[in-house]
Coordinates of C-alpha atoms and ligand atoms in Angstrom, one line a residue:
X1 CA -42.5 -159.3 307.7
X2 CA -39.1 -159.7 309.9
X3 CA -40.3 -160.5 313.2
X4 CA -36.6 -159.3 315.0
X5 CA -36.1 -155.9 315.7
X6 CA -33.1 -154.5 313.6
X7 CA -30.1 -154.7 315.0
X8 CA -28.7 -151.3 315.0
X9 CA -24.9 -150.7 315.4
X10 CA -25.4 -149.4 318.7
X11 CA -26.5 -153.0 320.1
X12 CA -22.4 -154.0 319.2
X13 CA -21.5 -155.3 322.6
X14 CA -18.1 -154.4 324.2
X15 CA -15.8 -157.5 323.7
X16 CA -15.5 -158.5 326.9
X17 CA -19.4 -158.8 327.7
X18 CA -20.2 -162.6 328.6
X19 CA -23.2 -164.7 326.4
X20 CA -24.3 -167.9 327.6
X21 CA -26.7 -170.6 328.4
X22 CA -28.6 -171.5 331.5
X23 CA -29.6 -174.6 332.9
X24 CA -30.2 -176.3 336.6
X25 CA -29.2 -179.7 338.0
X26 CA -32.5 -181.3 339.3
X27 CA -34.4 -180.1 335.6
X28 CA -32.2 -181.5 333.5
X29 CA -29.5 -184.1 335.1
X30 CA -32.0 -187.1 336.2
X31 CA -30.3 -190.2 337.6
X32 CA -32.1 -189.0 340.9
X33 CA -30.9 -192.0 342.5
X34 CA -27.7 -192.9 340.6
X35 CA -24.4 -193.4 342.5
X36 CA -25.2 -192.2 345.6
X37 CA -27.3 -189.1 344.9
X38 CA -29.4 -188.8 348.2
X39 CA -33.1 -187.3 347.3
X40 CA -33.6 -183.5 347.3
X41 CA -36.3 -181.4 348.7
X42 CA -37.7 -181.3 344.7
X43 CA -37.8 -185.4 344.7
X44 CA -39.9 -185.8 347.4
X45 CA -42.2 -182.5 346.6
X46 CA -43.3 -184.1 343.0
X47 CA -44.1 -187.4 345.3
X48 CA -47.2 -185.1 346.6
X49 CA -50.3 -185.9 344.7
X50 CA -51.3 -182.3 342.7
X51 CA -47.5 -180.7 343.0
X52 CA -46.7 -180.9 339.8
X53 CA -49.0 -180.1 336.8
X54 CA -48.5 -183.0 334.6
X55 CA -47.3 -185.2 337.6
X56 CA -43.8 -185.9 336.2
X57 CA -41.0 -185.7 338.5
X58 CA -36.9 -185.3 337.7
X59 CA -35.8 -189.2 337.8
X60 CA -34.8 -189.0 333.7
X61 CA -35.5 -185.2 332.9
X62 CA -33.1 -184.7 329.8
X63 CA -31.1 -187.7 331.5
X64 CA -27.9 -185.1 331.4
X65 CA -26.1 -187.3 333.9
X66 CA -25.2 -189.5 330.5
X67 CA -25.9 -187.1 327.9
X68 CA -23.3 -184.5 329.6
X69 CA -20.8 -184.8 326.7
X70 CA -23.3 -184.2 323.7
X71 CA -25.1 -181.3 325.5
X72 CA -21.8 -179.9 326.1
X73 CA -21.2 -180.2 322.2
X74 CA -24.4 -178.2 321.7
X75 CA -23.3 -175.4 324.0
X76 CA -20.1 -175.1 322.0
X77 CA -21.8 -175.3 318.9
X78 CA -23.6 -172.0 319.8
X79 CA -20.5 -170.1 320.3
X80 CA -21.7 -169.1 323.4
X81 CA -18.7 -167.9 325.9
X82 CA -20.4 -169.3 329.3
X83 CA -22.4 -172.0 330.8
X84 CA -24.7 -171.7 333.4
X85 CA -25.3 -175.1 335.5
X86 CA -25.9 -175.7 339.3
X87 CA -24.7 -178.4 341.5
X88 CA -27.3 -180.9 342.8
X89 CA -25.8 -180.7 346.4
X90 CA -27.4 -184.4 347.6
X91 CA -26.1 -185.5 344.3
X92 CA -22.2 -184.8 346.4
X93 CA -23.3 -184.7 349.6
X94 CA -26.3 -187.4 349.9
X95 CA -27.3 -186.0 353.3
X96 CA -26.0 -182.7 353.3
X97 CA -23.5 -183.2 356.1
X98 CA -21.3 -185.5 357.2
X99 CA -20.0 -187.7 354.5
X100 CA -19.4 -186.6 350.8
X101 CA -20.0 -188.8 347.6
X102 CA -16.9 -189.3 345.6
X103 CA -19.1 -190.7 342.1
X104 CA -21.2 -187.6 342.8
X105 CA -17.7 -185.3 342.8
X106 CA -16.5 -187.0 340.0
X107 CA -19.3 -186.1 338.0
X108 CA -18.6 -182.5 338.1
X109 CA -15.0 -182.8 337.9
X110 CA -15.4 -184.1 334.3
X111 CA -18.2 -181.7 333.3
X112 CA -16.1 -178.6 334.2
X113 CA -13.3 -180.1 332.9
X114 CA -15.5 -181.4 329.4
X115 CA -16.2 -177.3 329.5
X116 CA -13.0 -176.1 329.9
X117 CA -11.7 -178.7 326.9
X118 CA -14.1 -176.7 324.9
X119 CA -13.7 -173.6 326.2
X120 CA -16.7 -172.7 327.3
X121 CA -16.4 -170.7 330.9
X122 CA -18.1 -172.7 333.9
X123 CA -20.5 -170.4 335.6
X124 CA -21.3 -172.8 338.8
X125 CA -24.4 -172.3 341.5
X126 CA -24.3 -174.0 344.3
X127 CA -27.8 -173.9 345.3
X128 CA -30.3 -174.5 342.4
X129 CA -33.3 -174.9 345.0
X130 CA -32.5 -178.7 345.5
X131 CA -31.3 -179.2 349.1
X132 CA -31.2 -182.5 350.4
X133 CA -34.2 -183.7 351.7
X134 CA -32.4 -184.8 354.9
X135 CA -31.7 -181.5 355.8
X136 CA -35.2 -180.5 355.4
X137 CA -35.9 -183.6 357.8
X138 CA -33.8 -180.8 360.0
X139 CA -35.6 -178.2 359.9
X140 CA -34.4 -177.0 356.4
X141 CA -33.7 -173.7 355.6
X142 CA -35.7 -172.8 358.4
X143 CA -33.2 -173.9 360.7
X144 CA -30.0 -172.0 361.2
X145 CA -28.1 -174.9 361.8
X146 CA -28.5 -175.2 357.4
X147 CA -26.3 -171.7 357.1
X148 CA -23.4 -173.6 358.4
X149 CA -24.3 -176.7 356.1
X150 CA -24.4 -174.7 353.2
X151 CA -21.2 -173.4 354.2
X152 CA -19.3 -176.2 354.5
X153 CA -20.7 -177.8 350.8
X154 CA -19.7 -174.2 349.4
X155 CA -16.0 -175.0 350.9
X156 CA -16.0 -178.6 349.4
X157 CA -16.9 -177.2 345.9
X158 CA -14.6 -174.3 346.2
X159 CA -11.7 -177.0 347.3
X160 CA -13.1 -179.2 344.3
X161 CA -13.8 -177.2 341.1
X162 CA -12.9 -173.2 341.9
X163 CA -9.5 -173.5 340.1
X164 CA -11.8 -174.1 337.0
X165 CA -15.1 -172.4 337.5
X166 CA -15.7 -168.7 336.4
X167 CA -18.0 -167.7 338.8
X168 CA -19.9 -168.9 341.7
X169 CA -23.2 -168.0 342.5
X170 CA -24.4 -169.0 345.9
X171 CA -27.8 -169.2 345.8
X172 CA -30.7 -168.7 342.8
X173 CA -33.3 -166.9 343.7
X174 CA -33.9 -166.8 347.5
X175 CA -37.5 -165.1 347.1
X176 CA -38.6 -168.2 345.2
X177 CA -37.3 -170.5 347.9
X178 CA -38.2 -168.1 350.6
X179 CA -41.9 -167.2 349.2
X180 CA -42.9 -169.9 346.6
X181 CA -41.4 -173.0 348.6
X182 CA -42.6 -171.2 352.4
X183 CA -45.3 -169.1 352.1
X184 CA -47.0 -169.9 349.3
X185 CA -45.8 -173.6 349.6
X186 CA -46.4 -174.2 345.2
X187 CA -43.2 -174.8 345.4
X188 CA -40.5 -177.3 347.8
X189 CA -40.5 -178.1 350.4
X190 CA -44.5 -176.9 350.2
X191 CA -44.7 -175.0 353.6
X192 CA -47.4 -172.4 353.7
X193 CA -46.1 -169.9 356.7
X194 CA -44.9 -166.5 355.9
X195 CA -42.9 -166.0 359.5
X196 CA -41.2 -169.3 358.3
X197 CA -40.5 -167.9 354.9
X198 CA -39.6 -164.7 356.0
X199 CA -37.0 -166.6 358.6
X200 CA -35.7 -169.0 355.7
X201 CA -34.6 -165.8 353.5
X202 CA -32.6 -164.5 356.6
X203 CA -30.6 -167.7 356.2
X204 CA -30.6 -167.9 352.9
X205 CA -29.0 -163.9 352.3
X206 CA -26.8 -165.0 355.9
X207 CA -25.6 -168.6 354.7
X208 CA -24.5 -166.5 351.1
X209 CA -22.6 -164.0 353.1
X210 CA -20.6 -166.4 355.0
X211 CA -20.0 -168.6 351.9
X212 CA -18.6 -165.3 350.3
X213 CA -15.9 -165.1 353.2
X214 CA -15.1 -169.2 353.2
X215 CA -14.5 -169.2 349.7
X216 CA -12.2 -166.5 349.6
X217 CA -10.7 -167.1 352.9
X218 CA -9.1 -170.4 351.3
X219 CA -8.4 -168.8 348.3
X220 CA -10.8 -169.1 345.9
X221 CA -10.2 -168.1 342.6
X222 CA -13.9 -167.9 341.3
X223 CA -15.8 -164.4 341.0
X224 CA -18.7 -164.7 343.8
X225 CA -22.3 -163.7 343.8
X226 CA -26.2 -164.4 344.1
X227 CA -28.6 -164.7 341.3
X228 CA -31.7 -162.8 342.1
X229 CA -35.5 -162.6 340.3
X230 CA -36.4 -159.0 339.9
X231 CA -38.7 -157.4 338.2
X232 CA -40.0 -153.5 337.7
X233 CA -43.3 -153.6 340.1
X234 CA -45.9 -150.5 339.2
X235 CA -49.6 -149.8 340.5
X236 CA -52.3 -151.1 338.2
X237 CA -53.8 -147.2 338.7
X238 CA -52.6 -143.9 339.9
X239 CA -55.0 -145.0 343.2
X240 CA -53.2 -144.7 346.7
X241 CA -54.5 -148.1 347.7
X242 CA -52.8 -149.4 344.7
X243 CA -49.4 -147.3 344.8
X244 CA -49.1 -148.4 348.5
X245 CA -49.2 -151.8 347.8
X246 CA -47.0 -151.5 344.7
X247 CA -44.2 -150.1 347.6
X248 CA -44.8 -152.8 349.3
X249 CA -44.5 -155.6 347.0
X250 CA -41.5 -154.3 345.8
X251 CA -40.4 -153.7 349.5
X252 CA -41.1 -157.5 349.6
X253 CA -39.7 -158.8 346.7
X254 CA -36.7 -156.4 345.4
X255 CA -35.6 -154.0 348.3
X256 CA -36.0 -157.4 351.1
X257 CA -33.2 -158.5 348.7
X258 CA -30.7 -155.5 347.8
X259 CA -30.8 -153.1 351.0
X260 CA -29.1 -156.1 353.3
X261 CA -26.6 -157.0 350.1
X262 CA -25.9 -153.3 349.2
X263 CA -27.1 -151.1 352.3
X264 CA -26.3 -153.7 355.0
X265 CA -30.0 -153.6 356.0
X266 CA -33.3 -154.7 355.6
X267 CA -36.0 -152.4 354.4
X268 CA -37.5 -150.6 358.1
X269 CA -41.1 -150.6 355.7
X270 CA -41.2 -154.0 355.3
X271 CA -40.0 -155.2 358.6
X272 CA -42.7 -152.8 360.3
X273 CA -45.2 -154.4 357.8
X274 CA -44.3 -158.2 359.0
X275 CA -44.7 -157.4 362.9
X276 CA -44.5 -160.5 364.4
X277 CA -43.3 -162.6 361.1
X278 CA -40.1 -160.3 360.8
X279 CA -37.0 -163.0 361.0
X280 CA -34.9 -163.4 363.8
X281 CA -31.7 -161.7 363.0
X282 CA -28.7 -162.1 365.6
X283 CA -25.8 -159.2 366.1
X284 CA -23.3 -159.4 363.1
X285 CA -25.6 -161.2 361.0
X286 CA -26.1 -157.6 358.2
X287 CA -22.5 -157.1 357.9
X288 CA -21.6 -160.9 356.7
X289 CA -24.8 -160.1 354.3
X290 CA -23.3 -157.4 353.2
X291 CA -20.3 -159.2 352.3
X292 CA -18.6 -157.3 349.0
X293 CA -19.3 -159.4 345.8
X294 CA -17.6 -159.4 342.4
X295 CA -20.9 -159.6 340.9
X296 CA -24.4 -159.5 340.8
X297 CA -26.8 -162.0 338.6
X298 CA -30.3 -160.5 337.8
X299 CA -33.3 -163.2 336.5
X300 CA -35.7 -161.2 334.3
X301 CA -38.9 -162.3 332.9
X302 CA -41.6 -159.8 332.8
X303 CA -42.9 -157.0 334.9
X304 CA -45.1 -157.2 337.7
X305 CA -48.3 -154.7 338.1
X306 CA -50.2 -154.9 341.1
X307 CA -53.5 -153.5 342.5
X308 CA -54.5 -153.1 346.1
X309 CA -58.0 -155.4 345.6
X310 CA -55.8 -158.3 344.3
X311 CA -56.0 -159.1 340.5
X312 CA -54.7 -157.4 337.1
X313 CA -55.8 -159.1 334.1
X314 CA -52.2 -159.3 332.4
X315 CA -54.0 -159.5 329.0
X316 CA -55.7 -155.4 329.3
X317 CA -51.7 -155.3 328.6
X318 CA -52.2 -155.7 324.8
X319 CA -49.1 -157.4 324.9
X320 CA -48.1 -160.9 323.4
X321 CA -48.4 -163.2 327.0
X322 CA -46.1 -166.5 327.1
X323 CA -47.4 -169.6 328.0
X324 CA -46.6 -169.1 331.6
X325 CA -49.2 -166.3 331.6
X326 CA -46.5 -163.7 331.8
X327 CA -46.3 -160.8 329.7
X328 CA -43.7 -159.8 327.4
X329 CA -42.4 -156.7 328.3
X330 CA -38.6 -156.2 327.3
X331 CA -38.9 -152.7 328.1
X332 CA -39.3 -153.6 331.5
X333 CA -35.6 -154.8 332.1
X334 CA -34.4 -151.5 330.7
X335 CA -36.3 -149.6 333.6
X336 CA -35.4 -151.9 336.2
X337 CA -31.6 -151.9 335.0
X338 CA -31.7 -148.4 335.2
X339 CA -33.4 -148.4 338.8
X340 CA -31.2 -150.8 340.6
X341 CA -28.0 -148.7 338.8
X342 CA -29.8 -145.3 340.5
X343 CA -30.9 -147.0 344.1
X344 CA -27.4 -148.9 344.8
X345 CA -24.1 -149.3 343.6
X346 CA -23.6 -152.5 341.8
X347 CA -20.8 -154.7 341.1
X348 CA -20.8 -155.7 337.5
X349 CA -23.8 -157.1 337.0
X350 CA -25.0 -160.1 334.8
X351 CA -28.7 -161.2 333.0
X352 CA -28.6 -164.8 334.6
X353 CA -31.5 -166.1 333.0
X354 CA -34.3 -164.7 330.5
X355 CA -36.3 -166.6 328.3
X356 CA -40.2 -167.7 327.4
X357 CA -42.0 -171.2 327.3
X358 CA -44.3 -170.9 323.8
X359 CA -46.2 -174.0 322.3
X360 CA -43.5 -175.0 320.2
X361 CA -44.2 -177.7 317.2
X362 CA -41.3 -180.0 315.9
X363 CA -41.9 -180.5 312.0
X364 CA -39.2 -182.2 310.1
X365 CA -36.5 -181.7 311.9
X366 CA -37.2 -177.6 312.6
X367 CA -38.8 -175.9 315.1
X368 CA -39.9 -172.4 314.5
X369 CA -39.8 -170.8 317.3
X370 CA -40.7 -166.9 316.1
X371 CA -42.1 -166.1 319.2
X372 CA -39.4 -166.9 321.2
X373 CA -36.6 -165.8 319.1
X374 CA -38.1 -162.2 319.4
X375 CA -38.6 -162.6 322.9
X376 CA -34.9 -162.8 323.5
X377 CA -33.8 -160.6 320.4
X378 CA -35.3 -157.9 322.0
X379 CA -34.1 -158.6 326.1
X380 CA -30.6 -158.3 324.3
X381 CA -31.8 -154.8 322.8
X382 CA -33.1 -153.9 325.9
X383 CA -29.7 -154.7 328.0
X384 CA -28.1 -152.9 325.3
X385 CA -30.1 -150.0 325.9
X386 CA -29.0 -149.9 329.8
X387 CA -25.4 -150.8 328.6
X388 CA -25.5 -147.6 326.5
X389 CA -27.1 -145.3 329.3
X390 CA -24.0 -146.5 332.1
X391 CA -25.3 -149.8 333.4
X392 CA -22.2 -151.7 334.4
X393 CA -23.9 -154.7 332.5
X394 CA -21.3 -157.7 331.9
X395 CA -23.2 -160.7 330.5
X396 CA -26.1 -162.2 329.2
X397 CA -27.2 -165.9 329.3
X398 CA -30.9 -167.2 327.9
X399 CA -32.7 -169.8 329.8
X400 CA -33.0 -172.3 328.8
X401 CA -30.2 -174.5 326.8
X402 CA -32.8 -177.3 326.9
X403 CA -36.8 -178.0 327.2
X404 CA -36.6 -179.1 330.6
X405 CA -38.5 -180.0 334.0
X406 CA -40.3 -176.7 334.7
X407 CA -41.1 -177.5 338.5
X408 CA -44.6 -177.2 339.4
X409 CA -45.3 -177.2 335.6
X410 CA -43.2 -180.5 334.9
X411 CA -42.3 -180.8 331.2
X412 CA -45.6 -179.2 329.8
X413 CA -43.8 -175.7 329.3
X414 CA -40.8 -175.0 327.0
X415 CA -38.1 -172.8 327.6
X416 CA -35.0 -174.2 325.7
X417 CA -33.8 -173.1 322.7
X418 CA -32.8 -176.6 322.0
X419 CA -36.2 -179.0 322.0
X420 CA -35.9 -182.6 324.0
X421 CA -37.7 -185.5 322.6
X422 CA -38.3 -186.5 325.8
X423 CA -39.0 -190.7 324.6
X424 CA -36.1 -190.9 322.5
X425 CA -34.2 -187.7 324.4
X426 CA -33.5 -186.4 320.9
X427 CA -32.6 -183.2 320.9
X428 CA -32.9 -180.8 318.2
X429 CA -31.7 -176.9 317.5
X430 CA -35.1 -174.5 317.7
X431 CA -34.8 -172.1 315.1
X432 CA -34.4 -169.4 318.2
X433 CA -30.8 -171.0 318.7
X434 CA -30.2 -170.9 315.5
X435 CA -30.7 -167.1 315.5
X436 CA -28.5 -166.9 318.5
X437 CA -25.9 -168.8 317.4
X438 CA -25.9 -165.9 313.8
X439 CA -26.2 -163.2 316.2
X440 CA -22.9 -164.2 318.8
X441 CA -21.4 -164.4 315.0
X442 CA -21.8 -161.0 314.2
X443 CA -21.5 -160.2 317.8
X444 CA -17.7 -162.0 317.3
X445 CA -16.8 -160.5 314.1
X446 CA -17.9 -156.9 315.4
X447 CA -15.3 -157.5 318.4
X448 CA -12.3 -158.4 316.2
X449 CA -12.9 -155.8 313.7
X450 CA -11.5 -153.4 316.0
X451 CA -8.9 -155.5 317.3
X452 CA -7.5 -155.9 313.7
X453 CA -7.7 -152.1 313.2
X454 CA -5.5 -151.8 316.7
X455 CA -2.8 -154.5 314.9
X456 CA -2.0 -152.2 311.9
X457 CA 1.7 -151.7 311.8
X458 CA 2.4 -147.8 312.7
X459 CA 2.3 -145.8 309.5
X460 CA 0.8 -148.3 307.3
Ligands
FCB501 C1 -36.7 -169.2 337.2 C2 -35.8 -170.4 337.6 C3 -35.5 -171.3 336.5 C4 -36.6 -171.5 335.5 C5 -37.2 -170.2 335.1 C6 -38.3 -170.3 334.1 O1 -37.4 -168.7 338.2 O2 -34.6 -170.0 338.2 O3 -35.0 -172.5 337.1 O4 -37.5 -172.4 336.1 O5 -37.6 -169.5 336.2

């Protein structure tokens, strides 16, 4: 039995629609120490007995700092028109202020450059969750005084590399940083406060606005934008209790997000909801949120179904769960493409990252990854399907290029579609990349048979 989903005509994406990879500094680079880097908030957070699962940390990960080259030859090997990294901002600015790290620079320099020789377009975030730890010393996120900060390492990187990079995207995920990292605290810097969390998403959606308007107010070239986690969030039944707190998850985790960025506000449900935890927001604060952006980067996963008394046992589902315990549930990125095109007007709009972790067994040289493979071959059906009903959709990237440090999971879940050997730091093509690689074939050759029909000489 063929485990894809056919691949009907309709799934031919328009020619300029972006395909990529996704990775982030601190879980693959390593060299957490090497010339210069200053340690992050994710350094000294897998130092705490019980934060990490398998109680690794990122010193080696895949040891990209001096595998760069190679991996880069892998992303070009898939055909793949974009890469999706992150700057390790201690690894160019140990204490994130004051003085900057040339070696650290220099690193980027040459892999933007090493992507550009291959032609491969550098999609650059700035803020892959690892702030310096010095700046949490601070007060972190938490403190306003980091907005500015940010700023100003935004401004070095835009001085540095924007001539080269594609886009920019200023933060990933701030409701991971805000809720996971503050309130929840299973994440850096491991703060369990939701008034904190709520005030370090303020900074986080302010510091992005005012990065917007230094980057182009020195002339940036880049496209600039935020990568955000959403997913579709429904009531487990049709009960009040459980609608109401479906609104208010979503209040919390989706419109907290998009009414300040699209509607120059925050949602008046959610702020009544947090009383006393609502953020401090100062006069003028909205409007540099709401700072126009020439795209928007989505992170989709699964869907979210919630019930008032807590729990929803993910498995009633029926459907195939990954090993993260999340549910596969393509169809949900269709419904909540088509819901953020109906609730606010979007810039063109990007899948950042999507992808699953499965137990995945190398055996001679292959590993076959069905699962996976049609996890992602039907994401790309099911962003075709919102293409096809108006969604200005412009790209797609998987995550992950490589099995990598998967934060409070360490290196016990897998999401690349390349496998790392992690003693010999072998890496090897999944059969899932393998598929991708044959599908942006046919996804090329589909693009330039029209062009070819355009180049017919008049009247032949
Ligand atoms: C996202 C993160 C990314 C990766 C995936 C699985 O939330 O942005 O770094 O960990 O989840």
């Amino acid at each position: 039995m063929n485990p894809f989903p056919p691949f009907h005509p309709a799934h031919v994406f328009p020619p300029d629609f972006v395909w990529g990879v996704a990775t982030s500094a601190f879980q693959i680079e390593g060299g957490a120490t090497l010339d210069g880097k200053g340690p992050s908030i994710w350094d000294n957070f897998c130092r705490v007995p019980g934060a990490i699962a398998d109680g690794s940390n990122g010193d080696t990960a895949c040891d990209h700092v001096h595998r760069w080259a190679h991996d880069l030859d892998i992303v070009k090997d898939l055909g793949v028109d974009a890469y999706r990294f992150s700057v390790s901002w201690p690894r160019v600015q140990p204490d994130g202020m004051g003085e900057w790290n040339g070696k650290g620079l220099d690193f980027y320099e040459r892999l933007v450059d090493g992507m550009v020789a291959r032609g491969i377009q550098p999609y650059l975030t700035l803020n892959h969750w690892d702030l310096p730890a010095a700046l949490q010393a601070r007060g972190g996120w938490a403190a306003r005084d980091t907005v500015h900060r940010f700023v100003d390492y935004a401004r070095q990187i835009g001085r540095r590399l924007g001539d080269r990079v594609a886009t920019i995207t200023t933060h990933n995920e701030p409701w991971v940083i805000a809720t996971l990292g503050h309130e929840q605290g299973c994440f850096a810097p491991g703060i369990q406060s939701r008034a904190t969390a709520m005030q370090v998403s303020h900074h986080l959606m302010l510091s992005h606005g005012l990065a917007l308007q230094a980057l182009r107010a020195q002339g940036c070239k880049s496209r600039l934008g935020i990568v955000l986690n959403l997913s579709p969030i429904g009531p487990a039944t049709d009960s009040p209790e459980d609608v109401a707190q479906a609104r208010l998850d979503d209040g919390r985790s989706v419109r907290w997000y998009m009414d300040p960025l699209f509607k120059g506000d925050y949602p008046a449900d959610v702020i009544e909801h947090l009383g006393p935890d609502a953020p401090r927001i100062e006069p003028g604060d909205l409007a540099h949120i709401a700072t126009p952006m020439d795209f928007l980067g989505l992170n989709y996963y699964t869907r979210s179904v919630v019930s008032a008394s807590g729990g929803w046992d993910v498995k009633a589902s029926g459907n195939r769960i990954t090993e993260m315990g999340w549910e596969v549930y393509p169809e949900g990125l269709t419904e909540l493409l088509l819901r953020m095109h109906r609730d606010w007007t979007l810039p063109p709009l990007y899948v950042k990252e999507n992808g699953a972790a499965f137990k995945d067994e190398l055996v001679e040289g292959r590993v076959h990854d069905v699962e996976r493979t049609d996890y992602i071959a039907r994401h790309i059906a099911a962003v075709g399907d919102a293409l096809a009903q108006g969604v200005p959709m412009a790209g797609y990237m998987v995550w992950s290029l490589l099995d990598n440090f998967e934060w409070a999971s360490g290196y016990e879940k897998r999401f690349g579609i390349v496998h790392v050997d992690y003693a010999t730091q072998r890496r090897t093509l999944k059969d899932s990349a393998l598929w991708y690689r044959d599908f942006l074939q046919l996804q090329k050759a589909a693009r330039r048979a029209p062009a070819a029909a355009h180049d017919e000489p008049a009247g032949s």
